N, CA, C and O of each residue as an XYZ file, in Angstrom:
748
protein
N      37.564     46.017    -34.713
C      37.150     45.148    -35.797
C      35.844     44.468    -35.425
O      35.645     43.988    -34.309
N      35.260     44.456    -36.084
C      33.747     43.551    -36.219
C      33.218     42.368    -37.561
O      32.899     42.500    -38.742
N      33.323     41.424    -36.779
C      32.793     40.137    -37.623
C      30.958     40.180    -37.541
O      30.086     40.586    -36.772
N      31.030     39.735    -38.383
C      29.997     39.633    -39.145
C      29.163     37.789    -40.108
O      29.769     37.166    -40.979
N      27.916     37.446    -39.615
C      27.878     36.487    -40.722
C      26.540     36.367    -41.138
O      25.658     37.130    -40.746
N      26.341     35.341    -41.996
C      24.988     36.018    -42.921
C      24.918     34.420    -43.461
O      25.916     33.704    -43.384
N      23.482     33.871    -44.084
C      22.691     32.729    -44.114
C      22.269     33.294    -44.988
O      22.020     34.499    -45.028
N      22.136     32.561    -45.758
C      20.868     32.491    -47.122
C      20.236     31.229    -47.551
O      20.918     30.253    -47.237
N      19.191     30.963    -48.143
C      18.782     29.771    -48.483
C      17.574     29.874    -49.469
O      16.507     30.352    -49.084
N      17.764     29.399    -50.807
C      16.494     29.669    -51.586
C      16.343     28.412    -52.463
O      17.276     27.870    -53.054
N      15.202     28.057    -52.475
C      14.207     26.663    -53.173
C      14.345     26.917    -54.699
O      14.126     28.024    -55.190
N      14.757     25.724    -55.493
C      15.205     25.968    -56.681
C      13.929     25.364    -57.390
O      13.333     24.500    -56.748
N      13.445     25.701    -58.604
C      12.116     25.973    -58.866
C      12.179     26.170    -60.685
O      12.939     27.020    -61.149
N      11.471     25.463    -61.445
C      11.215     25.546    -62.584
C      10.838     27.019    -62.892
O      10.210     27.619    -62.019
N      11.320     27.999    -64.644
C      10.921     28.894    -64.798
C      11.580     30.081    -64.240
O      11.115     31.164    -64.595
N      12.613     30.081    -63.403
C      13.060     30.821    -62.744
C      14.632     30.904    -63.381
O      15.049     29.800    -63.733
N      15.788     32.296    -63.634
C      16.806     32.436    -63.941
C      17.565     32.046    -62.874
O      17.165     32.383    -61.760
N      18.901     31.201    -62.998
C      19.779     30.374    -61.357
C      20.663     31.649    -62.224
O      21.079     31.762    -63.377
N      20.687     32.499    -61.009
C      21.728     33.586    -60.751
C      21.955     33.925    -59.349
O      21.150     34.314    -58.503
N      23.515     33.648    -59.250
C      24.412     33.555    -58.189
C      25.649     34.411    -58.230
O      26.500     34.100    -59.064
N      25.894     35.563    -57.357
C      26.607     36.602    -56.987
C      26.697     37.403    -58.637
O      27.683     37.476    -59.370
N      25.542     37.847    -58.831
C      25.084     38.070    -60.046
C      25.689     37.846    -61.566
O      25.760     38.609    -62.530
N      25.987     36.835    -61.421
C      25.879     35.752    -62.467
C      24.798     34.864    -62.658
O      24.110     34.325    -61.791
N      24.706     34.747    -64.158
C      23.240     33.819    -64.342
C      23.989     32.732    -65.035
O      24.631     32.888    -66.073
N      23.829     31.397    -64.244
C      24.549     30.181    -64.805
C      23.197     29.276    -65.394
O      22.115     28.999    -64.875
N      23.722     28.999    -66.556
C      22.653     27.762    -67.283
C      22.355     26.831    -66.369
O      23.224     26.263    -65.708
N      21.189     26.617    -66.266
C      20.907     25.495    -64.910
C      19.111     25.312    -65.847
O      18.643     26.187    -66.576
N      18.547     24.195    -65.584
C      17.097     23.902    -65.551
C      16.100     24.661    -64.628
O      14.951     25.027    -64.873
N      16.852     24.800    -63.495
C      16.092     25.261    -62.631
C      16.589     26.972    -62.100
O      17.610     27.532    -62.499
N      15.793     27.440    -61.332
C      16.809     28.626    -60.730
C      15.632     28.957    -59.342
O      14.507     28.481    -59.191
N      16.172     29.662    -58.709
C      15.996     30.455    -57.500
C      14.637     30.917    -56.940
O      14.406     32.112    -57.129
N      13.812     30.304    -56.374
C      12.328     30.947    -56.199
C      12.637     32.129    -54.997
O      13.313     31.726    -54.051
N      12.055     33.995    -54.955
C      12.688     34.206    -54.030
C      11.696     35.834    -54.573
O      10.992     35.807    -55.582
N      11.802     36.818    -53.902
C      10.895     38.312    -53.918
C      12.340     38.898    -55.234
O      11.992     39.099    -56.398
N      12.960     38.980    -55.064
C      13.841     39.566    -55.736
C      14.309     38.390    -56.651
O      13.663     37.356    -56.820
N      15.889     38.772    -57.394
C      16.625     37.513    -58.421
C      16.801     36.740    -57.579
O      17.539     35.835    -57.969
N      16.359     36.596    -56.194
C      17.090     35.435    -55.135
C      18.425     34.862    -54.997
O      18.766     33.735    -54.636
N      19.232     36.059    -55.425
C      20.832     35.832    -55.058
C      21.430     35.042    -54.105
O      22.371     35.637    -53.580
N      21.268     34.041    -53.718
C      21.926     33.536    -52.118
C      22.845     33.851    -52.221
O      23.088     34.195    -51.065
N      23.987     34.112    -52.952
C      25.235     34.426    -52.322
C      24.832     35.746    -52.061
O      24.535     35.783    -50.867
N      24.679     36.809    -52.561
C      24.677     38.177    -52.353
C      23.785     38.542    -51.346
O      24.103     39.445    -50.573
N      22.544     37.878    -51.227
C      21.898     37.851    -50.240
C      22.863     37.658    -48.374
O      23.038     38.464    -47.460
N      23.190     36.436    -48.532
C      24.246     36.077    -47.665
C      25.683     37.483    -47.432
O      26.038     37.867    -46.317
N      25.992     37.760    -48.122
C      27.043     38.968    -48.400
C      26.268     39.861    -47.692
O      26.592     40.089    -46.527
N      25.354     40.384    -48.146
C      24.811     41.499    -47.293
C      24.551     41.198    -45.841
O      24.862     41.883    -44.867
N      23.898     40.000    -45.883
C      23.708     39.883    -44.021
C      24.569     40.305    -43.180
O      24.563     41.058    -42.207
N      25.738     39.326    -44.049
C      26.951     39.445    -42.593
C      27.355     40.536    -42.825
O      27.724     40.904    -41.710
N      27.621     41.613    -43.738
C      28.075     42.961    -43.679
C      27.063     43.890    -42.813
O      27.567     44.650    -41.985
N      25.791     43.861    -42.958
C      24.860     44.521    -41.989
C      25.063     43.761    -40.378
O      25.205     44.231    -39.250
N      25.009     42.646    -40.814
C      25.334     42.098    -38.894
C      26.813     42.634    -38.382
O      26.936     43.358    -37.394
N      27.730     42.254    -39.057
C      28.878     43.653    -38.285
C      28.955     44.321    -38.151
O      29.857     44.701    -37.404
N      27.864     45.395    -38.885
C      27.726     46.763    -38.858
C      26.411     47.295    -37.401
O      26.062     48.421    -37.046
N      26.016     45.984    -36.917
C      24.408     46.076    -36.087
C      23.676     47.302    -37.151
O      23.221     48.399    -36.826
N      23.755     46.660    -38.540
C      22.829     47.631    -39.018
C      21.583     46.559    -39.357
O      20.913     46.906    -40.329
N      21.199     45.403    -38.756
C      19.789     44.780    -39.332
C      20.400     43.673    -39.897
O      21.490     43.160    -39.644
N      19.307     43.296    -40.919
C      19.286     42.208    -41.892
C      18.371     42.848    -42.877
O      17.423     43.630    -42.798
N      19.102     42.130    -43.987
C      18.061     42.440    -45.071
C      16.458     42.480    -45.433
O      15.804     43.022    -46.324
N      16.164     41.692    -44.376
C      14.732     41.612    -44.668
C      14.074     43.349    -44.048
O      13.153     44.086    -44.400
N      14.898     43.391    -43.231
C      14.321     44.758    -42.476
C      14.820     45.909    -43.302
O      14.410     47.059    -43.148
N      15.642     45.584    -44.106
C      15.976     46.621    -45.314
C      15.035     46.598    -46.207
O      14.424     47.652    -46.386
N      14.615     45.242    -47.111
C      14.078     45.736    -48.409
C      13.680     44.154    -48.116
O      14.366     43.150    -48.312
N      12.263     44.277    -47.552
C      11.077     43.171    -47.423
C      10.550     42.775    -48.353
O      10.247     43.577    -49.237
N      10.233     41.319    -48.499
C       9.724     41.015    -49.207
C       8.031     41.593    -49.957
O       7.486     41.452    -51.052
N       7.762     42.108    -48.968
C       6.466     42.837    -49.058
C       6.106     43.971    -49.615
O       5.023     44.524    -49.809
N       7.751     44.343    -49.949
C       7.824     46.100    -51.245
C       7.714     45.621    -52.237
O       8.355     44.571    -52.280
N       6.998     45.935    -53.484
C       6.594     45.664    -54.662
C       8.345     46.122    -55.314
O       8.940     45.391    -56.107
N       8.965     47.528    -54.743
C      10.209     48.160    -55.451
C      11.245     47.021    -55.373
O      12.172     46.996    -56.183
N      11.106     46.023    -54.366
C      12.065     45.313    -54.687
C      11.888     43.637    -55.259
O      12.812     42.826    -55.211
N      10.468     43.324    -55.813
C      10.289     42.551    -56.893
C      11.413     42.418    -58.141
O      11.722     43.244    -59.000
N      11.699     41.617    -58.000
C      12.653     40.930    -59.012
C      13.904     41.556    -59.187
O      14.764     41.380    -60.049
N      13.858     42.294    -58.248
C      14.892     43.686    -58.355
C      16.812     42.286    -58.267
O      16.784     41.145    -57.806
N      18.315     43.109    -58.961
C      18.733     42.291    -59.071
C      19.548     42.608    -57.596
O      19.617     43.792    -57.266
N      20.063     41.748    -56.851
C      20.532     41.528    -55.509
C      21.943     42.552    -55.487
O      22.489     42.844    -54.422
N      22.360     42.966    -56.610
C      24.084     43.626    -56.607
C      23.417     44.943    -56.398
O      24.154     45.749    -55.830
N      22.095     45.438    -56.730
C      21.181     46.811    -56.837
C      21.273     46.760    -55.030
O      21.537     47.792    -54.412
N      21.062     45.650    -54.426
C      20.696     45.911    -53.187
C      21.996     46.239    -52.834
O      22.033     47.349    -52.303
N      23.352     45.559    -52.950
C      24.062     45.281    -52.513
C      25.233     46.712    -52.604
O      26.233     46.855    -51.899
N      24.803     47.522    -53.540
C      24.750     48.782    -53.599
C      24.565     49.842    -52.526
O      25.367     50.671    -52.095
N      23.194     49.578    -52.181
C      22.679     50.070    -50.925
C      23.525     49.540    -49.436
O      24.084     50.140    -48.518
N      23.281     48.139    -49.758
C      24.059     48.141    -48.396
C      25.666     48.958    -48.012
O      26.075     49.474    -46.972
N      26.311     48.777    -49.416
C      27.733     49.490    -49.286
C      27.597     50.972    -48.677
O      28.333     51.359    -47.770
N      26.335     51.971    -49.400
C      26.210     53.193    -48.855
C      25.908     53.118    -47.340
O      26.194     54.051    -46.589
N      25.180     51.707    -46.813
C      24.806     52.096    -45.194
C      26.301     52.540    -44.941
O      26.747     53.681    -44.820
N      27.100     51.043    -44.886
C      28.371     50.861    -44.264
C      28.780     52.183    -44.385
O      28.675     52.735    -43.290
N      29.296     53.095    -45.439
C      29.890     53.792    -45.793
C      29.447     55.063    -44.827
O      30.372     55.742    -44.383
N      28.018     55.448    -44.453
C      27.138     56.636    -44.129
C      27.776     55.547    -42.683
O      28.990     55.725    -42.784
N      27.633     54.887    -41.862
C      28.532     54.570    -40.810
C      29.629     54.456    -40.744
O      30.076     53.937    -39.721
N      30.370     54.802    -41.594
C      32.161     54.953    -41.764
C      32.763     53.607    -41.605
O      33.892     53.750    -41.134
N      32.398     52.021    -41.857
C      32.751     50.801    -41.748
C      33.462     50.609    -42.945
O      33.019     50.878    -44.062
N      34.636     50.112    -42.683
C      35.706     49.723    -44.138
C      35.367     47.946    -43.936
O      35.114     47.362    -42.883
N      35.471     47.339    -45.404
C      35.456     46.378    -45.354
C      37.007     45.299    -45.243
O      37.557     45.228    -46.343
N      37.541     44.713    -44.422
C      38.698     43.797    -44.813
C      38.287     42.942    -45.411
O      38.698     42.996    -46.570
N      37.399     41.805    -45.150
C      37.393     40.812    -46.017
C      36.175     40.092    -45.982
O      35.618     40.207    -44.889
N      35.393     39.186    -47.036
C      34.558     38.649    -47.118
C      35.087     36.867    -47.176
O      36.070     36.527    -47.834
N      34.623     36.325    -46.735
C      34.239     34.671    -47.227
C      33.506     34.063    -47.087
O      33.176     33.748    -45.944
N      32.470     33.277    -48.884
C      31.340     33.209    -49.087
C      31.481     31.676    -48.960
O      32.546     31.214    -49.369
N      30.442     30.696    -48.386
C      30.787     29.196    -48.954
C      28.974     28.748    -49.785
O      27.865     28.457    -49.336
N      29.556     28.919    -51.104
C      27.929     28.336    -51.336
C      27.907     26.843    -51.701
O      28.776     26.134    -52.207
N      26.491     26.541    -51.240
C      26.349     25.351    -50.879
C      25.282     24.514    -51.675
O      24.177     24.486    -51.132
N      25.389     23.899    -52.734
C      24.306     23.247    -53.888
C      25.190     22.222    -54.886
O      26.253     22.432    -55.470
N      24.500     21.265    -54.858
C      24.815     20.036    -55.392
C      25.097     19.760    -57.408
O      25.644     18.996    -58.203
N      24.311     20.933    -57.345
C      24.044     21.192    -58.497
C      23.542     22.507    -59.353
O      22.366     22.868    -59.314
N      24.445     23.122    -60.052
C      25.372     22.908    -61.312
C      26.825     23.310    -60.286
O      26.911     23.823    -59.170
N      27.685     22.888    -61.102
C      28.681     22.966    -60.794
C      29.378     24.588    -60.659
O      29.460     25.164    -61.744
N      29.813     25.262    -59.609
C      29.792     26.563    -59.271
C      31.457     27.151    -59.875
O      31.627     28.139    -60.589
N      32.409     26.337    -59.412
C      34.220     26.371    -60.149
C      33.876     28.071    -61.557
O      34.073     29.280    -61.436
N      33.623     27.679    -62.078
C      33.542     28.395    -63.610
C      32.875     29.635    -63.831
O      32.922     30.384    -64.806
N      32.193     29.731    -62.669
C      31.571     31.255    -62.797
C      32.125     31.980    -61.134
O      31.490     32.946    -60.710
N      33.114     31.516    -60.443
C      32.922     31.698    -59.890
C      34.249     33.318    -59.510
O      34.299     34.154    -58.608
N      34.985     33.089    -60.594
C      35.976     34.732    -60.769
C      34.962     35.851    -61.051
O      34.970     36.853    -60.336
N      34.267     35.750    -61.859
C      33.153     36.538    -62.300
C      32.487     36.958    -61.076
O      32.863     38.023    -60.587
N      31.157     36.019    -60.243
C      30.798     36.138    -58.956
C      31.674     37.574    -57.908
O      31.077     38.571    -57.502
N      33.508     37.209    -57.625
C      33.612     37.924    -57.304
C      34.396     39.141    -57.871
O      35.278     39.741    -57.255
N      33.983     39.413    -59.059
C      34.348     40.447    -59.836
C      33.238     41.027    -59.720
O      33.429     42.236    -59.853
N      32.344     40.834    -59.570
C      30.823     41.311    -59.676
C      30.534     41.858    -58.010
O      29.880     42.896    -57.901
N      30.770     41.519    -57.381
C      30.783     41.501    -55.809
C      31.921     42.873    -55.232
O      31.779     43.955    -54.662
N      33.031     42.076    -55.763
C      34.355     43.346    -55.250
C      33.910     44.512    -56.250
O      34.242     45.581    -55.737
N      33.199     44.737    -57.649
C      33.213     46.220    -58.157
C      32.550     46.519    -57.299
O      33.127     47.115    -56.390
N      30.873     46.244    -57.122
C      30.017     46.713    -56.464
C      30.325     46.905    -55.037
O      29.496     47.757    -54.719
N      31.060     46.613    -53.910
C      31.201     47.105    -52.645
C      32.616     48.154    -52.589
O      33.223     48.710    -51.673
N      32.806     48.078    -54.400
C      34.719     48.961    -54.212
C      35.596     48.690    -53.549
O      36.192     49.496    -52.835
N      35.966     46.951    -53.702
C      36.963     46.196    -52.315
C      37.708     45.624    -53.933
O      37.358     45.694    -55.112
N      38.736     45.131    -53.291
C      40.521     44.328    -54.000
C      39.380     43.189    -54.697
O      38.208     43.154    -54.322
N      39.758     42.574    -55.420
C      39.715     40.798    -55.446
C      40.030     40.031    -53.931
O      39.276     39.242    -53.361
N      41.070     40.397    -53.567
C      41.576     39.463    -52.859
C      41.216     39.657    -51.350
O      41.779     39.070    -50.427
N      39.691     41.013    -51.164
C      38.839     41.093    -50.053
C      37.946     40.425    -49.999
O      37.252     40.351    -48.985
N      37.641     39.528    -51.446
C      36.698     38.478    -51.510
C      37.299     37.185    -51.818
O      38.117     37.182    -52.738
N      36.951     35.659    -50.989
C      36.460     34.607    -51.514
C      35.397     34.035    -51.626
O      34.535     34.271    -50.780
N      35.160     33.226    -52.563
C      34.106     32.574    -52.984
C      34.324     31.020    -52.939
O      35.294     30.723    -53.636
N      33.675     29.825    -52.284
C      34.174     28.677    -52.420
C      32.573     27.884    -52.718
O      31.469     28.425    -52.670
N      32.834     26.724    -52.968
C      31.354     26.151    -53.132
C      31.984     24.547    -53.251
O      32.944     23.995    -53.789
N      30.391     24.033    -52.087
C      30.643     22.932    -51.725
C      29.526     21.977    -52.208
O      28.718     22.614    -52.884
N      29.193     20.651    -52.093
C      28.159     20.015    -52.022
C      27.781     19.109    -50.538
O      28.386     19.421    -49.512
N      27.199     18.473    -50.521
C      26.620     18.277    -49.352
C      26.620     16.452    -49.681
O      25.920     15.582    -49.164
N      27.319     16.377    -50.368
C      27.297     14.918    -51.170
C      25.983     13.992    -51.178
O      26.042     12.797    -50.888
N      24.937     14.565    -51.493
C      23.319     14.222    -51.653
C      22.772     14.191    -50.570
O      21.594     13.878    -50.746
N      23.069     14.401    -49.189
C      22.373     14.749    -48.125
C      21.565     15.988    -47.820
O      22.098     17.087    -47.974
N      20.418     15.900    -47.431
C      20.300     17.555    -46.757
C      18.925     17.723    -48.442
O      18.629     16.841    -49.249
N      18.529     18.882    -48.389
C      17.846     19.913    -49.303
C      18.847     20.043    -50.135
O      18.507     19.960    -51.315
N      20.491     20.299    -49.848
C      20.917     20.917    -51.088
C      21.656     19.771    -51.890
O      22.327     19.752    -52.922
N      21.297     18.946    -51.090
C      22.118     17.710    -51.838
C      21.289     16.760    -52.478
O      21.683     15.905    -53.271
N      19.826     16.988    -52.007
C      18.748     16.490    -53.186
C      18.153     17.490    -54.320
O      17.300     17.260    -55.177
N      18.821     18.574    -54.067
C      18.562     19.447    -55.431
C      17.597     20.219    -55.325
O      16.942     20.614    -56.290
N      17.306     20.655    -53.668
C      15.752     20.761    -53.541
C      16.249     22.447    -53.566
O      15.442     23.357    -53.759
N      17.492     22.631    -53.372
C      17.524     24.220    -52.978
C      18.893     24.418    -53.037
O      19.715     23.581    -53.408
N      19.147     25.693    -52.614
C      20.848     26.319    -52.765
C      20.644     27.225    -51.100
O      19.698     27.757    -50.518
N      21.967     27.033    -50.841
C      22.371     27.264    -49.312
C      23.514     28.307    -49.736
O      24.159     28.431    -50.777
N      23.510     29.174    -48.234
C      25.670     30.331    -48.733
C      25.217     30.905    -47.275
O      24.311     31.519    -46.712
N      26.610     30.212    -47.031
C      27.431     30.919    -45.581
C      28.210     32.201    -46.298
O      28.590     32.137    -47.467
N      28.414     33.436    -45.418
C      29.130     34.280    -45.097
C      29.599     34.699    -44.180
O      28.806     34.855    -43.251
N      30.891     35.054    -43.943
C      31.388     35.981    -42.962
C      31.996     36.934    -43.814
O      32.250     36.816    -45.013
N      32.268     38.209    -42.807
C      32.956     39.211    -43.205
C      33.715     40.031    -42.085
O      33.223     39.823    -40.976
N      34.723     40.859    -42.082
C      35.134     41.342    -40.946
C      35.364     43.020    -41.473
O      35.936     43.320    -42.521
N      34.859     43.874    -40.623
C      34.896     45.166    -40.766
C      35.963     45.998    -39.775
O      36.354     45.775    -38.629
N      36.197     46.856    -40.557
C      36.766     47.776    -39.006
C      35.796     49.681    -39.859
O      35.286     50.133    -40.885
N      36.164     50.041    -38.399
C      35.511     51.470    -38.442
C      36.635     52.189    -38.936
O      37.814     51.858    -38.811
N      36.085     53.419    -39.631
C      37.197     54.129    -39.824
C      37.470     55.459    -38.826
O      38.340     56.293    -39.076
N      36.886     55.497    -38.057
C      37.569     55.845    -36.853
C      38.435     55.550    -36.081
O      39.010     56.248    -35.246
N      38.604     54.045    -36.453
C      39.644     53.810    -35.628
C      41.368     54.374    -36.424
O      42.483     54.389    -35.903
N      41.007     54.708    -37.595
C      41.758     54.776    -38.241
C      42.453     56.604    -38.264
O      41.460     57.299    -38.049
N      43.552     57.432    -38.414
C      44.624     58.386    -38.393
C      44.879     58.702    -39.633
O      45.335     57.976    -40.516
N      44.543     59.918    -39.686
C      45.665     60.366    -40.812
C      46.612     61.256    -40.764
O      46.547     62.025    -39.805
N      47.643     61.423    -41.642
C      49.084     61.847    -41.081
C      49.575     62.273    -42.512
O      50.733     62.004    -42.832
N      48.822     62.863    -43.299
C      48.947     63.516    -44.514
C      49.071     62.919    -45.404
O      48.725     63.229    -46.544
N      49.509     62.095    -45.108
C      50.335     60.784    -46.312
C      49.831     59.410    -46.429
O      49.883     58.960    -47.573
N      49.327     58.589    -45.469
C      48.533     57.822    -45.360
C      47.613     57.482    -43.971
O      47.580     58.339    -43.089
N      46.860     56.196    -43.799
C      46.146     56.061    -42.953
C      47.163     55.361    -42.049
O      48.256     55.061    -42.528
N      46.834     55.040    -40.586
C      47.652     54.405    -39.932
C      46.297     53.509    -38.613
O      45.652     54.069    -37.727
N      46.299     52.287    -38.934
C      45.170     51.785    -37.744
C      45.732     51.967    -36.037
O      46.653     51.359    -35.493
N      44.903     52.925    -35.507
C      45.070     52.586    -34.263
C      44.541     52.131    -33.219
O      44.771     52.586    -32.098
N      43.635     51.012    -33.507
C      43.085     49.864    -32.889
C      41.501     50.975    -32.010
O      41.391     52.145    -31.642
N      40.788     50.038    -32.020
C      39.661     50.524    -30.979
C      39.252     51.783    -30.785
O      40.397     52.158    -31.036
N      38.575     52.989    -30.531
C      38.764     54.067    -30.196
C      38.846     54.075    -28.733
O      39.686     54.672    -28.060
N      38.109     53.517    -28.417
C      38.362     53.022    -26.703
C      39.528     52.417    -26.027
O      39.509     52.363    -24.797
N      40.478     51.983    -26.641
C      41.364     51.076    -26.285
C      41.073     49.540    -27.109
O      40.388     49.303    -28.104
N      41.908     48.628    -26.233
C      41.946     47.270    -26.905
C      40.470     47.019    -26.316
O      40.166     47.332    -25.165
N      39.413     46.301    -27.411
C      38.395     45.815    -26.999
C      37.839     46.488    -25.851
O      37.828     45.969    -24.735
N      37.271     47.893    -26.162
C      36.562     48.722    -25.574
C      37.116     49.136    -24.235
O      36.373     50.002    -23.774
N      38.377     48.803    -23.211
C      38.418     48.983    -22.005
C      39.506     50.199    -22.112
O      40.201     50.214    -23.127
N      39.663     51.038    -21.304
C      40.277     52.309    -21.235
C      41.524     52.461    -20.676
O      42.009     53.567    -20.442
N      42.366     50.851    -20.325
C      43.533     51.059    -19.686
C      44.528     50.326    -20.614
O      45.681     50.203    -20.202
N      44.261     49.919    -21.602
C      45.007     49.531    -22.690
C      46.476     49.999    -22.536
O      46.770     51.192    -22.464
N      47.094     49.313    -22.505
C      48.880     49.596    -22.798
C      49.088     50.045    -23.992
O      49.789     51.056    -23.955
N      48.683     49.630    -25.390
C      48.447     49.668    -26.641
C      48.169     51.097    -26.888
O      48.762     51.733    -27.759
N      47.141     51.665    -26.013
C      46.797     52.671    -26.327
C      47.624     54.249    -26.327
O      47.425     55.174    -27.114
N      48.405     54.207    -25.404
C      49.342     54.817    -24.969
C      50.736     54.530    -25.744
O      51.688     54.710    -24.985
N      51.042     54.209    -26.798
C      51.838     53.790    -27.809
C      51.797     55.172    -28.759
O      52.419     55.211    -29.820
């Protein structure tokens, strides 16, 4: 198994659509950023590429490609599912905490991960979504910006058996946590 976590942070900015885990919530302000500036999805991808040691997003799709101008973050998030996948990484579970004072996140936030679990092809219940405020402290608590923690935890599917009928996990390919004398293993 491999954990994974991921940071996002984007400056909220007149003129701009506030869309979060691709949802666009009525807000005054929204997201200054190369793409829709998703922080949650942004965040989602990190930590799925950091468990995977496949990078970070920026080294995926830089701000400096014109192709991914305004492009919407679930398009990326697309891509990232095919890395995982072209490395054989199954996802168990995601948990997102986004972090902004303002608008209130509760109400869009089934949607968020309905939008999230189609696009990576995971349960509902491989995603949460929670959202906090910072009770006016900080950037996100003067309204200056929007913050999102992620983690996620992967396993390979190598580690995984099949037996005609279903899969069966058998931990590590190496043994427990890479060492070769595992008791476990010999089971």
């Amino acid at each position: 198994m491999r954990i994974g976590s991921g940071y996002d942070v984007h400056k909220l900015v007149e003129g701009r659509d506030f869309i979060i885990g691709g949802v666009t919530i009525p807000y005054e302000k929204g997201l200054l950023g190369h793409s829709d500036a998703d922080v949650l999805t942004h965040a989602v991808m990190d930590s799925l590429l950091g468990a995977a040691a496949l990078g970070d997003i920026g080294q995926h799709f830089p701000d400096t490609d014109e192709a991914y101008k305004g492009v919407s973050s679930l398009v990326l998030l697309q891509r990232v599912k095919e890395l995982l996948e072209e490395n054989f990484y199954l996802i168990e579970n995601i948990d997102a905490t986004i972090i902004a004072q303002k608008p209130k996140m509760a109400p869009y936030i089934p949607a968020m991960r309905e939008n999230i679990a189609r696009v990576l092809g995971i349960q509902l219940n491989q995603i949460n979504i929670k959202a906090t405020t910072e009770e006016g402290l900080g950037f996100t608590g003067e309204g200056l910006g929007v913050a999102c923690n992620s983690m996620c935890l992967l396993t390979s599917a190598a580690d995984y058996r099949y037996d005609d009928r279903s899969y069966e996990y058998q931990g590590a390919s190496n043994g427990c946590a890479g060492c070769s004398g595992c008791a476990l293993k010999n089971k």
